[in-house]
PDB file of C-alpha atoms in Angstrom:
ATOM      1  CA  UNK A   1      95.256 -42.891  82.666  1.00 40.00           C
ATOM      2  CA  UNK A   2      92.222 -41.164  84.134  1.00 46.00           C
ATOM      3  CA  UNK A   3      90.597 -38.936  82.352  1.00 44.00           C
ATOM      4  CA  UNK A   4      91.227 -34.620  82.747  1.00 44.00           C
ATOM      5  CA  UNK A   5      94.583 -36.469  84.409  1.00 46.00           C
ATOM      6  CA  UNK A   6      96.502 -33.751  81.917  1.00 46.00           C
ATOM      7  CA  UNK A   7      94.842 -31.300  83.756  1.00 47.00           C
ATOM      8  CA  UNK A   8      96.721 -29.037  86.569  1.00 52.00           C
ATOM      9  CA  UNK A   9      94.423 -28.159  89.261  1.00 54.00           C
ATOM     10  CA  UNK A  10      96.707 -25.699  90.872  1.00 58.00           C
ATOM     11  CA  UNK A  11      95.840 -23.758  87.307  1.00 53.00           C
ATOM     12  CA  UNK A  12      94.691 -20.202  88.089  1.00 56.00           C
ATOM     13  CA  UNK A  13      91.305 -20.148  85.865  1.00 57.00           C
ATOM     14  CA  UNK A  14      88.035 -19.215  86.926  1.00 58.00           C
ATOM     15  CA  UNK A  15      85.183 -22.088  87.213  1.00 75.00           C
ATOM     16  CA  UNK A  16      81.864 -22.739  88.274  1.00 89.00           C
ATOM     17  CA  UNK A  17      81.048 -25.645  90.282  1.00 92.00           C
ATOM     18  CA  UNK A  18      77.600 -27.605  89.965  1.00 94.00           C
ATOM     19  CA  UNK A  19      76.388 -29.640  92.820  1.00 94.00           C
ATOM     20  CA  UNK A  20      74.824 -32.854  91.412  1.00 95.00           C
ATOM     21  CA  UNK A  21      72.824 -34.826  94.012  1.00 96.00           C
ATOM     22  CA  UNK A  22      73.622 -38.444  94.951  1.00 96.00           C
ATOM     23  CA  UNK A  23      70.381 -38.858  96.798  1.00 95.00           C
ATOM     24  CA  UNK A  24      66.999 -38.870  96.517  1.00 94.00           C
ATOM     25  CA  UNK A  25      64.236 -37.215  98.828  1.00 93.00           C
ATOM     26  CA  UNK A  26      64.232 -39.977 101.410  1.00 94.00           C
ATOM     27  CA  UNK A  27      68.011 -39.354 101.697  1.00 92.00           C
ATOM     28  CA  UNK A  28      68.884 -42.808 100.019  1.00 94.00           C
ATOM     29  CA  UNK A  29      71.547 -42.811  97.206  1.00 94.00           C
ATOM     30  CA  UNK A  30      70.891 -42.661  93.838  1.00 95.00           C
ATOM     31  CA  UNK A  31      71.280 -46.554  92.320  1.00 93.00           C
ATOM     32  CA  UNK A  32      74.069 -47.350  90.462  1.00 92.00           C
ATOM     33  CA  UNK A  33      73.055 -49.637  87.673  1.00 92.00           C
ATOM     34  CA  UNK A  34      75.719 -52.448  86.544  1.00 92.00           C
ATOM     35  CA  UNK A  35      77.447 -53.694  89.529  1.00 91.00           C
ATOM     36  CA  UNK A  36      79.059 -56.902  89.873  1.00 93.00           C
ATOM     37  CA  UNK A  37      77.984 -58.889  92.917  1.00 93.00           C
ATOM     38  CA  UNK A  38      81.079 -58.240  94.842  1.00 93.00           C
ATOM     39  CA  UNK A  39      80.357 -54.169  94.010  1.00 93.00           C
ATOM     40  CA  UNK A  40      76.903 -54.600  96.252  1.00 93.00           C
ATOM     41  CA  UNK A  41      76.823 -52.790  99.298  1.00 93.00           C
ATOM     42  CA  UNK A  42      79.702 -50.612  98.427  1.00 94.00           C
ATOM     43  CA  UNK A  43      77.984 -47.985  96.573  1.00 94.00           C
ATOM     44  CA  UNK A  44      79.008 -44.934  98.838  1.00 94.00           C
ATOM     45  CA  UNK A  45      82.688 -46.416  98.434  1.00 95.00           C
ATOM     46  CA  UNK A  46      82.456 -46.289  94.910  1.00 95.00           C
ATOM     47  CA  UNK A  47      80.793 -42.994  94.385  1.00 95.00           C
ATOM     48  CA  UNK A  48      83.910 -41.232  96.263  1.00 95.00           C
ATOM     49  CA  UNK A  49      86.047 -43.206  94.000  1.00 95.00           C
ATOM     50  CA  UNK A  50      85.020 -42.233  91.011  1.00 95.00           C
ATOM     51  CA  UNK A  51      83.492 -38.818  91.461  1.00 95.00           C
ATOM     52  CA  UNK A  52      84.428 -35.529  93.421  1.00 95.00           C
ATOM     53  CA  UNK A  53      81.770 -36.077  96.185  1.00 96.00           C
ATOM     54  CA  UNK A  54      80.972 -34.020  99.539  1.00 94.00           C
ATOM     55  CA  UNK A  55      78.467 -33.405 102.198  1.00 94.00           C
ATOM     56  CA  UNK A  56      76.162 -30.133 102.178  1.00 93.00           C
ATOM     57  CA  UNK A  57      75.847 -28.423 105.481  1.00 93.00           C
ATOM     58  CA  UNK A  58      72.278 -30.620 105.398  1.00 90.00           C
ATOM     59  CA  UNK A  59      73.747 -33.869 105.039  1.00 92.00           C
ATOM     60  CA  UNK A  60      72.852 -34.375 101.428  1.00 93.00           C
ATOM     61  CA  UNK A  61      75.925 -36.610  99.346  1.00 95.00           C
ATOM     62  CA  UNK A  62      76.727 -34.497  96.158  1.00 96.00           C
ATOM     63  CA  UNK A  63      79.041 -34.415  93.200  1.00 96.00           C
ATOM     64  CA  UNK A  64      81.302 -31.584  92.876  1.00 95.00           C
ATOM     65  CA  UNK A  65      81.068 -30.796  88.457  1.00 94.00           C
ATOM     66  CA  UNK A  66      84.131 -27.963  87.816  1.00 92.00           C
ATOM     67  CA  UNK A  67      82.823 -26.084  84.681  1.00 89.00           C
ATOM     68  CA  UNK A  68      85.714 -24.697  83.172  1.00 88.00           C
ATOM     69  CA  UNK A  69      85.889 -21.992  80.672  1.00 88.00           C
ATOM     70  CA  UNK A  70      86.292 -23.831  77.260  1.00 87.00           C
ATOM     71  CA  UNK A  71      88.853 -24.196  74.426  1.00 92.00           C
ATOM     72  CA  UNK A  72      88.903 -21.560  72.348  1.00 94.00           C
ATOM     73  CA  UNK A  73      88.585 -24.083  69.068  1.00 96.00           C
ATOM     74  CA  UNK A  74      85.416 -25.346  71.040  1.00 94.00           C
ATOM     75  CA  UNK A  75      84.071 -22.028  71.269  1.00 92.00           C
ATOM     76  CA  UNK A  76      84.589 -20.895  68.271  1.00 96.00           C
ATOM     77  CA  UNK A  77      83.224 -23.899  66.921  1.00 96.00           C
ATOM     78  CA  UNK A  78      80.344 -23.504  68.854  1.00 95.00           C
ATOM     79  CA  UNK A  79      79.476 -19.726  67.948  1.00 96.00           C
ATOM     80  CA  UNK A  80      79.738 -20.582  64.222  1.00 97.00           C
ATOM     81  CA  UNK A  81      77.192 -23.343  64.397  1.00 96.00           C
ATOM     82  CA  UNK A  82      75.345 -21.274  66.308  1.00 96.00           C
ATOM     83  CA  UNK A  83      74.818 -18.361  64.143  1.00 96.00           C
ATOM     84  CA  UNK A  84      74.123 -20.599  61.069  1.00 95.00           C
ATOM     85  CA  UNK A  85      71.151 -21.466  62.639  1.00 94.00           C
ATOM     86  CA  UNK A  86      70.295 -18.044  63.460  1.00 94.00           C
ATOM     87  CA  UNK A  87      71.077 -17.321  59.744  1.00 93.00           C
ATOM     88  CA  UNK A  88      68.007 -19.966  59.061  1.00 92.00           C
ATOM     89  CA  UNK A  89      65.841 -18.776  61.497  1.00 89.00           C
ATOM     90  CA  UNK A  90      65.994 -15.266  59.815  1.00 88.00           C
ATOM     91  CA  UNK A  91      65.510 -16.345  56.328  1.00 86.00           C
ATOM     92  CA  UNK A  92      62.541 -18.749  57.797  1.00 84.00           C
ATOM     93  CA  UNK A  93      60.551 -15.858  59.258  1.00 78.00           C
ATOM     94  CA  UNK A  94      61.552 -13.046  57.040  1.00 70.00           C
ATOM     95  CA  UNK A  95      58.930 -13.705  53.834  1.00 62.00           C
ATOM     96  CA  UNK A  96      56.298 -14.562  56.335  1.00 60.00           C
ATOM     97  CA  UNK A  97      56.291 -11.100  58.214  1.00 56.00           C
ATOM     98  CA  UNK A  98      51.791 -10.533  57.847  1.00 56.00           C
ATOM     99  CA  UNK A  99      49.344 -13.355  57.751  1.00 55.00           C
ATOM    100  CA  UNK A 100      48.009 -13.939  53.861  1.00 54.00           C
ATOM    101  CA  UNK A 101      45.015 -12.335  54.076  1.00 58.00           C
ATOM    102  CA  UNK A 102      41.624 -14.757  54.194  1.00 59.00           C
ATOM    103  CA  UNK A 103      39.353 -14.045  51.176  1.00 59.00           C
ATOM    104  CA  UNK A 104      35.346 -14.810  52.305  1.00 60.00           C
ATOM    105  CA  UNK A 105      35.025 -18.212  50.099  1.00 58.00           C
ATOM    106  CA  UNK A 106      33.664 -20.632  52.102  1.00 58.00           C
ATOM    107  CA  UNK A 107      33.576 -24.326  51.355  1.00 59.00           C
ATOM    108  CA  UNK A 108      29.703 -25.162  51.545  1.00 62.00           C
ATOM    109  CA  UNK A 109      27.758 -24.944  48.168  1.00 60.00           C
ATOM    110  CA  UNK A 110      25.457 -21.678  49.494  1.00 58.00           C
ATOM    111  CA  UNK A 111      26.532 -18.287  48.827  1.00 57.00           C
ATOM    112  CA  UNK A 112      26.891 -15.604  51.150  1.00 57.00           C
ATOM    113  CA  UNK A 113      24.041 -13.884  50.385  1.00 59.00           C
ATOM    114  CA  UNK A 114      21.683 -16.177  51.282  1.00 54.00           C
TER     115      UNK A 114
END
């Protein structure tokens, strides 16, 4: 079973889409590391495959990456850890609102008088 297979697409939810590029600047694809000899040559082929791939009006090969709104568990997971650690970043800074102030000792033997 594919992964996201559960997954209706006909579902009415708003997503952003990210466009991932499959080539470099000289317009050759990206490498695909761990292919078996008989994979060679048949990168393209396997790109479409496995990924939702198109063309830009420019001819550039790019991967179509749906962003869907999360779960709510997720995001509620998420805000939680994410205001403990604004909870520590308050108690970090608070006590150190002004700089200790420098007292005029200095750490050569000669006083200041001199």
């Amino acid at each position: 079973m594919e992964p996201f297979a559960r997954i209706d697409p006909r579902r009415e939810e708003p997503e952003d889409v990210r466009y991932l590029p499959l080539m470099d600047c000289e317009s050759k694809l990206l490498p695909i590391h761990f292919l078996t000899q008989a994979e060679m040559g048949r990168e393209e082929a396997i790109m479409r495959q496995w990924l939702d791939v198109c063309v830009t009006d420019g001819g550039l090969l790019v991967a179509q990456q749906k962003l869907r709104k999360r779960p709510l568990l997720v995001a509620q997971m998420l805000e939680e850890w994410l205001n403990h650690y604004r909870r520590i970043a308050q108690v970090i800074t608070a006590p150190f609102v002004g700089r200790p102030q420098q007292t005029g000792y200095s750490s050569e033997g000669d006083s200041d008088e001199e």
